[in-house]
Amino acid sequence: MSENLANKIAAGEVVEKCASIVKELVENSIDAHATNITINLIKGGLSSIEVIDNGEGMDTKDAHLAFLRHATSKIIHDDDLFFINTMGFRGEALPSIASVSEVILKTSNGVSSSYIHIKGGKTLEDKSSDLRCGTDITVTNLFFNTPARLKYLRSENTETYNIVNLIEKLSIAYPNIKFTLNNDNKQLIKTSGSNNLLKTIHEIYGLNVSNKMLEFKASNNDFDIYGYICKPEVLKSNKNDINTYVNDRIVKNVLINRAINDAYYTYKPEGKYPIVILKINTDPTLVDVNIHPTKQDVKLSKINDLYDLIYNILKNTLYNNLLIPNAIKDKSVNIIKDDVIKSIVEDMSREEHQQEELNFVVEEDNNSLELMTKDVVINKELKSLVLYPVGLALGTYIIAENEEGIYLIDQHAAQERINYERYMNALKKKEFSVTRLLIPIKLELSTSDYTLLKEKMDILTSKGFEFQEFGVNTLLVTAHPTWILEGREEESIRKIIDLVLIGREVDQVKFNESLAITLACKMSIKANYRISPMEQEELLKELVLCDNPYNCPHGRPTIIKFSIYDLERMFKRVMN
Ligand code: ZN
Ligand code: ZN
């Protein structure tokens, strides 16, 4: 097999989209200790990709070696954990890219310099360059000689979007590096290289987001974690902004994602995702990277310890920063992302989105992890909150006031939260009291439900239910736990049986949680139902005592505040 053919085959692995080329080139710049990296795209990289850096550059010999397969000096021996100090460049990327495109490499280490022009693996020009120190590499005519692969490239918008995402993630990984990304001479990203993570987050996401980020930091024997998570007020509809890094490398790991997701449990609605920057530092020997060059999957030893570390610190960080969302949005300077990228995202077809989503399918892991409900510091601001009901609007929202302003409380969401915590507390108890029924509740079921339920009966009996068989497909409930809402017994029991029958949650804690959420929702006053002033007062009192009074268990807000200042601003009593 000729070297060029081998390169072309390898290109199929390395080069999937323009973003993978950008990734290889930018990671090389990072390895060369560049502090300033500019990426210039034309048509989202489909016409041209140029990466310019101020790194160490290469001498003439290295510049030539760079185009030879396996020639890189970065890999010392085969089992070297290549990502430890380098970014994963395996000496295949550049020759592979050059075999399926046209590449111009200008590089200089300050002593010697080179200009190498290669097309389809053939050298067209090879001379010295006038570049000072650093590297400037341009890739054009991608897949000109492998037209079959051209069709794998996505639309210009999608390619741009992927590259923007990549550079955002790299900017956050390396706040010390100044990144500039331009497409068709339009600036999409610019970071200052300030080495200040929060400032970088600001430069990427804008003030509206950076203002709502919460810092966290934690360690155990094996891992140091650090980063920022967003308050539940700023959520996204996709997972693109969950940025996880291990030793500064962008990684994806199912269990790390799950720890994040679990920490936000009931703080966010399903289908919404937080903005997270999670940097994990650990001994490289605990890390095992999939050898496939474009994969970001990472396997970690002691992953369960890491799960606990992440879950606990994120959950505590969220809990300790709970605040009532303000009704008035901050006016913020929207950085480029919002203007340019939003339109790009909107242009992306639904299909593309689904594709992205698929990449994130959560695989079930065999390790069933106990959700630890760690005791957290009582939120002081909240427990002292007193709300005086003023009335009920639209049969749905309680209007309340105190010396700080006006509050709107969603009566269903609020009661749902109260009931949810009540059920959770009851379900958590090892000992529970049982109500024996003088008149049993008769439940008729379909044959299939009846058969299935009999198999899963122990789930119910373990929670304090007692049954007797009674004729064909009929059960008598003779006892139930006392936490079942009085007057709504049959409805509650039927709901619980439904959940047992669906039976997706094997994990006890998770089962309890979904049970509590479902019951809480069913048993709470609906919207458009007028409750009395007394009931309003009672509801607010109970809400304030909740562990997290600000969200319903589905993550929707329960309460919104209009501060006196907000009101004065709205009525122009104060100006600014
Ligand atoms: Zn509900
Ligand atoms: Zn809800």
XYZ file of C-alpha atoms and ligand atoms in Angstrom:
578
model
C 0.000 0.000 0.000
C 1.456 3.326 -0.991
C 1.999 5.919 1.656
C -0.393 8.266 -0.089
C -3.138 5.675 -0.143
C -2.599 4.914 3.511
C -2.903 8.622 4.186
C -6.104 8.862 2.217
C -7.575 5.990 4.179
C -6.485 7.526 7.432
C -8.043 10.780 6.275
C -11.390 9.058 6.358
C -10.897 8.615 10.065
C -9.307 11.896 10.935
C -11.195 14.217 8.659
C -14.933 13.935 9.062
C -15.855 17.534 8.853
C -14.174 20.906 8.627
C -14.214 21.085 12.408
C -11.973 18.029 12.666
C -9.361 19.738 10.495
C -9.604 22.891 12.555
C -9.292 20.789 15.691
C -6.102 19.084 14.507
C -4.526 22.341 13.392
C -5.470 24.344 16.469
C -4.338 21.583 18.797
C -0.987 21.634 17.037
C -0.799 25.357 17.688
C -1.574 24.778 21.341
C 1.128 22.134 21.511
C 3.529 24.664 20.013
C 2.748 26.913 23.017
C 1.021 29.552 20.954
C -0.607 32.362 22.932
C -2.433 33.825 19.971
C -4.327 31.685 17.488
C -6.384 33.016 14.617
C -8.654 30.848 12.530
C -9.858 32.258 9.224
C -12.576 30.372 7.417
C -14.102 30.913 4.051
C -17.586 29.470 3.677
C -17.451 27.769 7.032
C -14.188 26.090 6.094
C -15.624 24.465 2.983
C -13.564 26.773 0.751
C -10.633 27.470 3.015
C -9.351 26.967 6.532
C -6.390 28.961 7.752
C -4.851 28.682 11.194
C -2.205 31.211 12.200
C -0.340 30.979 15.464
C 2.561 32.631 17.258
C 3.884 29.350 18.589
C 7.351 27.927 18.457
C 7.146 27.025 14.766
C 9.179 24.292 13.158
C 12.632 24.085 11.726
C 12.988 22.959 8.128
C 13.489 19.335 9.056
C 10.385 19.152 11.268
C 8.340 20.992 8.670
C 9.077 18.250 6.175
C 8.594 15.499 8.720
C 5.188 16.917 9.579
C 3.855 15.620 6.281
C 5.186 12.120 6.821
C 2.970 9.564 8.416
C 3.860 8.588 11.978
C 6.747 10.958 11.891
C 5.735 13.103 14.778
C 8.166 13.402 17.575
C 5.378 13.798 20.047
C 4.736 10.121 20.439
C 7.629 8.583 22.155
C 6.404 5.047 22.280
C 3.215 3.222 21.411
C 1.621 2.997 24.780
C 2.482 6.535 25.660
C -0.705 8.131 26.884
C -0.572 10.580 24.088
C -2.953 13.069 25.488
C -1.021 13.672 28.656
C 1.042 16.517 27.407
C -0.007 16.681 23.838
C -3.492 17.022 22.530
C -3.804 13.776 20.702
C -2.058 14.571 17.470
C -0.780 11.230 16.378
C 1.325 12.244 13.474
C -1.378 11.178 11.098
C -3.478 14.240 10.926
C -1.375 16.509 8.774
C -0.307 13.911 6.181
C -3.907 12.704 6.060
C -5.294 16.168 5.553
C -2.651 16.906 2.909
C -3.535 13.727 1.034
C -7.105 14.852 0.402
C -6.684 18.602 -0.006
C -4.316 21.395 -0.866
C -2.138 22.589 2.010
C 0.225 25.511 2.305
C 2.415 25.422 5.375
C 4.462 28.429 6.383
C 6.444 27.968 9.507
C 9.459 29.359 11.265
C 11.160 28.733 14.555
C 12.917 32.072 14.328
C 16.062 30.513 12.902
C 14.972 28.631 9.807
C 11.721 28.887 7.926
C 9.804 26.874 5.365
C 7.072 27.259 2.798
C 5.670 23.928 1.701
C 2.829 23.643 -0.771
C 1.269 20.201 -1.142
C -1.744 19.072 -3.133
C -3.162 15.562 -2.878
C 0.004 14.455 -1.125
C 2.285 15.776 -3.891
C 4.744 18.544 -3.118
C 4.278 21.481 -5.524
C 6.531 24.047 -3.876
C 9.193 23.790 -1.200
C 11.156 26.918 -0.342
C 11.986 29.157 2.534
C 9.353 31.454 3.949
C 9.353 34.999 5.212
C 7.329 34.139 8.274
C 8.773 35.230 11.596
C 8.133 32.871 14.476
C 5.081 30.618 14.382
C 3.025 28.657 11.919
C 0.493 29.604 9.281
C -1.257 26.736 7.607
C -3.989 26.912 4.986
C -6.158 24.042 3.797
C -8.207 24.423 0.612
C -9.778 22.138 -1.979
C -10.858 19.661 0.657
C -11.636 16.197 -0.771
C -10.937 17.385 -4.325
C -9.509 13.940 -5.132
C -11.989 11.887 -3.101
C -15.315 13.250 -4.332
C -17.212 10.467 -2.556
C -16.238 11.997 0.758
C -17.424 15.446 -0.238
C -20.968 14.436 0.439
C -20.132 13.859 4.093
C -19.527 17.520 4.567
C -22.530 19.325 5.879
C -23.958 22.645 4.876
C -21.877 25.769 5.312
C -23.963 26.758 8.317
C -23.533 23.447 10.042
C -19.797 23.357 9.441
C -19.531 26.898 10.802
C -21.633 26.000 13.797
C -19.463 22.989 14.597
C -16.301 25.050 14.357
C -17.733 27.811 16.521
C -18.602 25.210 19.101
C -15.137 23.742 18.976
C -13.369 27.085 19.315
C -15.664 28.070 22.164
C -14.728 24.906 23.996
C -11.025 25.392 23.303
C -11.175 29.038 24.375
C -12.627 27.940 27.672
C -10.059 25.171 28.023
C -7.291 27.697 27.429
C -8.274 31.096 28.812
C -4.599 32.058 28.536
C -4.702 31.844 24.738
C -6.127 34.609 22.585
C -8.480 33.006 20.067
C -9.951 34.731 17.057
C -12.345 33.016 14.698
C -13.445 34.669 11.479
C -15.751 33.388 8.789
C -15.869 35.235 5.476
C -14.055 38.089 7.218
C -16.734 38.324 9.851
C -15.551 37.924 13.420
C -17.392 35.174 15.276
C -15.256 34.697 18.349
C -12.624 36.792 19.997
C -11.166 36.089 23.390
C -8.576 38.179 25.125
C -6.282 35.479 26.459
C -6.612 37.091 29.866
C -6.134 33.773 31.653
C -9.313 34.590 33.562
C -11.887 31.853 33.115
C -14.910 33.959 34.013
C -13.795 36.697 31.639
C -13.452 34.105 28.905
C -16.939 32.829 29.657
C -18.126 36.405 29.322
C -16.336 36.759 25.999
C -17.953 33.593 24.713
C -21.446 33.693 26.172
C -22.019 37.352 26.924
C -22.801 39.207 30.088
C -26.237 37.732 30.488
C -24.697 34.320 31.036
C -21.460 35.221 32.780
C -23.466 37.142 35.371
C -25.355 34.003 36.194
C -22.457 31.619 36.566
C -21.583 30.086 39.895
C -18.030 29.101 40.653
C -17.223 25.783 42.250
C -14.142 23.923 43.345
C -13.659 20.564 45.028
C -11.115 17.812 45.445
C -10.761 14.286 46.636
C -7.701 12.059 46.710
C -7.625 11.581 42.972
C -9.428 14.467 41.354
C -9.401 18.234 41.485
C -12.424 19.786 39.881
C -13.061 23.418 39.156
C -15.340 25.505 37.031
C -18.635 27.311 36.650
C -22.251 26.280 36.372
C -25.188 28.417 35.428
C -28.091 29.281 37.637
C -31.256 27.513 36.587
C -32.483 30.735 34.992
C -30.279 30.374 31.963
C -30.841 27.000 30.418
C -30.263 25.813 26.885
C -32.257 23.493 24.720
C -29.270 21.359 23.790
C -26.259 19.887 25.515
C -23.661 21.756 23.502
C -22.752 24.012 26.367
C -21.895 21.297 28.815
C -18.146 21.682 28.538
C -16.125 19.000 30.252
C -12.367 18.729 30.280
C -9.943 16.249 31.690
C -6.440 17.646 32.012
C -7.484 20.444 29.611
C -8.602 18.035 26.947
C -12.200 18.268 25.714
C -13.871 15.037 26.709
C -17.246 13.393 26.803
C -18.171 10.881 29.418
C -21.608 9.493 30.072
C -21.201 9.328 33.814
C -19.760 12.825 34.141
C -22.748 14.106 32.178
C -25.050 12.162 34.407
C -23.512 13.612 37.549
C -24.185 17.089 36.151
C -27.706 16.196 35.150
C -28.465 14.582 38.494
C -27.160 17.625 40.346
C -29.661 19.788 38.467
C -32.446 17.358 39.262
C -35.645 19.354 39.884
C -33.735 22.564 39.265
C -34.419 22.363 35.577
C -37.142 21.032 33.328
C -36.474 17.928 31.323
C -35.130 18.681 27.875
C -33.330 21.784 29.108
C -29.612 21.756 29.712
C -27.319 23.907 31.766
C -24.213 25.783 30.726
C -21.391 24.058 32.527
C -17.656 24.463 32.506
C -16.163 21.545 34.369
C -12.408 21.134 34.490
C -11.114 17.915 35.929
C -7.477 17.466 36.754
C -6.132 14.095 37.621
C -3.171 11.818 37.420
C -2.951 10.858 33.724
C -2.607 7.207 34.649
C -6.237 7.229 35.718
C -7.289 8.260 32.231
C -7.721 6.040 29.245
C -8.571 7.672 25.960
C -10.190 5.917 23.077
C -7.497 5.577 20.461
C -9.763 6.777 17.683
C -8.328 10.197 16.936
C -11.563 12.109 16.608
C -13.373 10.585 19.555
C -13.583 12.541 22.736
C -14.744 9.667 24.871
C -12.665 9.093 27.877
C -12.589 6.311 30.409
C -11.620 7.103 33.954
C -10.669 4.887 36.836
C -12.427 5.668 40.088
C -15.267 7.153 38.125
C -17.753 6.577 40.937
C -15.698 8.736 43.271
C -15.601 11.375 40.572
C -19.363 11.122 40.137
C -19.879 11.771 43.850
C -17.429 14.654 43.837
C -19.114 16.359 40.895
C -22.659 15.603 41.989
C -22.173 16.888 45.531
C -20.318 20.079 44.744
C -22.684 21.064 41.938
C -25.766 20.290 43.973
C -24.448 22.293 46.926
C -23.376 25.161 44.708
C -26.840 25.365 43.193
C -28.565 25.014 46.521
C -26.482 27.654 48.262
C -27.153 30.130 45.499
C -30.850 29.677 45.166
C -32.559 32.961 44.582
C -35.911 34.033 43.371
C -35.598 34.796 39.680
C -36.116 38.445 39.007
C -38.925 39.339 36.668
C -36.865 41.981 34.937
C -34.190 40.608 32.646
C -30.842 42.324 32.791
C -30.178 44.366 29.727
C -27.021 42.851 28.436
C -24.530 43.463 25.744
C -25.034 40.585 23.433
C -21.809 39.394 22.079
C -21.483 38.173 18.532
C -22.648 34.710 19.426
C -26.187 35.836 19.829
C -26.399 37.675 16.548
C -24.538 35.466 14.172
C -24.828 32.088 15.771
C -28.492 32.316 16.555
C -29.287 32.742 12.910
C -27.001 29.900 12.060
C -28.622 27.650 14.609
C -32.044 28.550 13.368
C -30.972 27.719 9.860
C -29.785 24.291 10.854
C -32.248 21.711 9.854
C -34.160 19.759 12.424
C -32.427 16.660 11.160
C -29.049 18.022 12.068
C -30.264 18.725 15.546
C -31.504 15.227 15.960
C -28.156 14.010 14.766
C -26.441 16.090 17.425
C -28.843 14.777 20.004
C -28.152 11.214 19.009
C -24.512 11.694 19.729
C -25.462 12.303 23.285
C -27.666 9.300 23.860
C -27.155 8.348 27.440
C -26.060 4.788 27.754
C -27.185 3.012 30.806
C -24.353 2.152 33.032
C -24.398 -0.922 35.176
C -23.189 0.900 38.189
C -26.348 1.927 39.839
C -25.445 5.008 41.701
C -27.221 6.104 44.770
C -28.290 9.663 44.544
C -26.904 10.982 47.724
C -29.052 13.527 49.392
C -26.341 15.257 51.220
C -27.238 17.540 54.027
C -26.701 21.023 52.840
C -26.441 24.269 54.645
C -29.856 25.753 55.230
C -30.474 28.621 52.895
C -30.835 31.510 55.312
C -32.098 34.128 52.930
C -35.028 31.920 52.287
C -36.112 30.651 55.651
C -36.595 34.200 56.826
C -38.673 35.122 53.802
C -42.174 36.233 54.711
C -44.769 36.696 52.026
C -48.130 38.349 52.582
C -50.770 37.300 50.085
C -52.642 40.141 48.432
C -54.911 38.105 46.209
C -55.213 35.617 43.416
C -54.898 36.571 39.758
C -56.355 34.566 36.896
C -57.194 31.818 39.308
C -53.607 30.716 39.004
C -51.113 33.166 40.455
C -51.003 34.263 44.050
C -49.922 37.868 44.343
C -47.895 38.495 47.472
C -45.842 41.324 48.875
C -43.274 42.147 51.497
C -40.930 45.037 52.185
C -38.765 44.087 49.187
C -41.364 44.023 46.472
C -44.109 42.053 44.817
C -44.123 38.331 44.147
C -46.132 36.156 41.803
C -46.472 32.547 42.852
C -47.762 29.812 40.583
C -50.160 27.980 42.856
C -49.868 24.634 41.126
C -46.092 24.705 40.918
C -45.835 25.834 44.533
C -48.050 23.130 45.880
C -46.336 20.601 43.696
C -43.036 21.497 45.324
C -44.530 21.219 48.825
C -46.103 17.852 48.080
C -42.995 16.594 46.333
C -40.817 17.240 49.355
C -43.423 15.736 51.634
C -43.537 12.542 49.573
C -39.771 12.378 49.260
C -39.311 12.679 52.991
C -41.907 9.991 53.605
C -40.391 7.659 51.036
C -36.875 8.114 52.382
C -37.828 6.845 55.812
C -36.901 3.276 56.645
C -39.814 2.995 59.051
C -43.187 4.144 57.914
C -46.626 3.973 59.371
C -49.444 2.219 57.648
C -53.154 2.920 57.515
C -55.296 -0.228 57.661
C -58.456 0.111 55.693
C -61.762 -0.927 57.188
C -63.253 -0.838 53.762
C -60.651 -2.107 51.289
C -60.217 -0.375 47.966
C -61.155 -2.591 45.042
C -58.920 -2.347 41.986
C -59.873 -3.978 38.721
C -57.028 -4.331 36.257
C -56.554 -5.605 32.740
C -55.221 -9.164 32.475
C -51.837 -8.029 31.286
C -51.495 -5.360 33.962
C -52.648 -7.789 36.601
C -50.100 -10.407 35.570
C -47.269 -7.914 35.389
C -48.195 -6.302 38.663
C -48.157 -9.596 40.507
C -44.547 -10.028 39.435
C -43.619 -6.612 40.767
C -45.756 -6.763 43.857
C -42.780 -6.589 46.228
C -42.087 -3.001 45.115
C -45.464 -2.056 46.531
C -45.399 -4.208 49.640
C -41.987 -2.805 50.511
C -43.607 0.622 50.623
C -46.358 -0.418 53.035
C -49.131 -1.496 50.713
C -51.056 -4.666 51.455
C -53.169 -6.511 48.941
C -55.513 -9.435 48.706
C -56.486 -11.218 45.539
C -60.182 -10.865 44.883
C -61.644 -12.670 41.929
C -60.551 -12.265 38.326
C -57.930 -9.561 37.775
C -59.054 -7.779 40.891
C -57.079 -6.745 43.932
C -58.196 -5.448 47.274
C -55.989 -2.843 48.889
C -56.209 -3.504 52.609
C -53.514 -1.140 53.821
C -51.463 1.732 52.470
C -48.741 3.996 53.825
C -50.039 7.030 55.704
C -48.487 9.522 53.320
C -51.142 8.758 50.726
C -53.320 11.845 50.522
C -56.572 11.449 52.385
C -59.636 11.404 50.212
C -57.541 10.718 47.130
C -56.452 7.200 48.044
C -57.700 5.269 45.055
C -56.422 7.852 42.578
C -53.014 7.853 44.259
C -52.756 4.093 44.374
C -53.723 3.767 40.726
C -51.043 6.319 39.808
C -48.442 4.396 41.788
C -49.448 1.138 40.141
C -49.091 2.794 36.727
C -45.566 3.790 37.609
C -44.699 0.335 38.850
C -46.074 -1.142 35.642
C -44.060 1.181 33.407
C -41.173 0.253 35.639
C -38.336 2.023 33.892
C -36.552 2.977 37.044
C -34.739 0.078 38.576
C -32.942 2.292 40.971
C -34.905 2.693 44.216
C -34.006 6.317 44.760
C -34.921 7.235 41.226
C -38.132 5.304 41.437
C -39.046 7.157 44.605
C -38.271 10.433 42.906
C -40.451 9.806 39.905
C -43.167 8.521 42.209
C -42.994 11.661 44.300
C -43.042 13.915 41.247
C -45.997 12.176 39.632
C -48.049 12.103 42.792
C -47.146 15.668 43.657
C -48.320 16.859 40.272
C -51.559 14.880 40.363
C -52.409 15.851 43.910
C -51.799 19.576 43.631
C -54.372 22.253 42.924
C -54.591 22.988 39.264
C -54.460 26.351 37.611
C -57.800 28.108 37.226
C -58.990 27.022 40.622
C -59.737 29.728 43.134
C -58.273 29.109 46.552
C -59.289 31.141 49.582
C -57.068 33.826 51.177
C -56.497 31.424 54.071
C -55.372 28.700 51.723
C -53.099 31.168 49.954
C -51.461 32.111 53.206
C -51.048 28.475 54.193
C -49.527 27.625 50.837
C -46.975 30.444 51.035
C -45.976 29.477 54.558
C -45.374 25.895 53.542
C -43.565 26.898 50.383
C -41.049 29.015 52.236
C -40.216 26.063 54.444
C -39.330 23.861 51.491
C -35.807 22.806 50.832
C -35.939 24.382 47.409
C -39.021 26.587 47.199
C -38.001 28.157 43.910
C -38.712 25.343 41.512
C -41.429 22.800 41.057
C -40.032 19.269 40.811
C -40.095 19.589 37.029
C -37.762 22.545 37.311
C -40.249 25.286 36.482
C -40.103 28.387 38.673
C -42.646 28.605 41.495
C -42.089 32.229 42.340
C -41.074 35.398 40.513
C -40.091 38.636 42.126
C -40.582 42.257 41.125
C -38.347 44.229 43.404
C -39.353 47.720 44.457
C -36.507 48.979 42.330
C -37.797 47.058 39.294
C -41.219 48.578 39.782
C -39.842 52.052 40.196
C -37.854 51.594 37.049
C -40.864 50.341 35.138
C -42.940 53.300 36.254
C -40.021 55.643 35.616
C -39.977 56.767 39.214
C -36.266 56.248 38.935
C -34.294 56.610 35.740
C -31.548 54.246 34.557
Zn -47.702 19.585 37.626
Zn -44.188 20.943 37.796
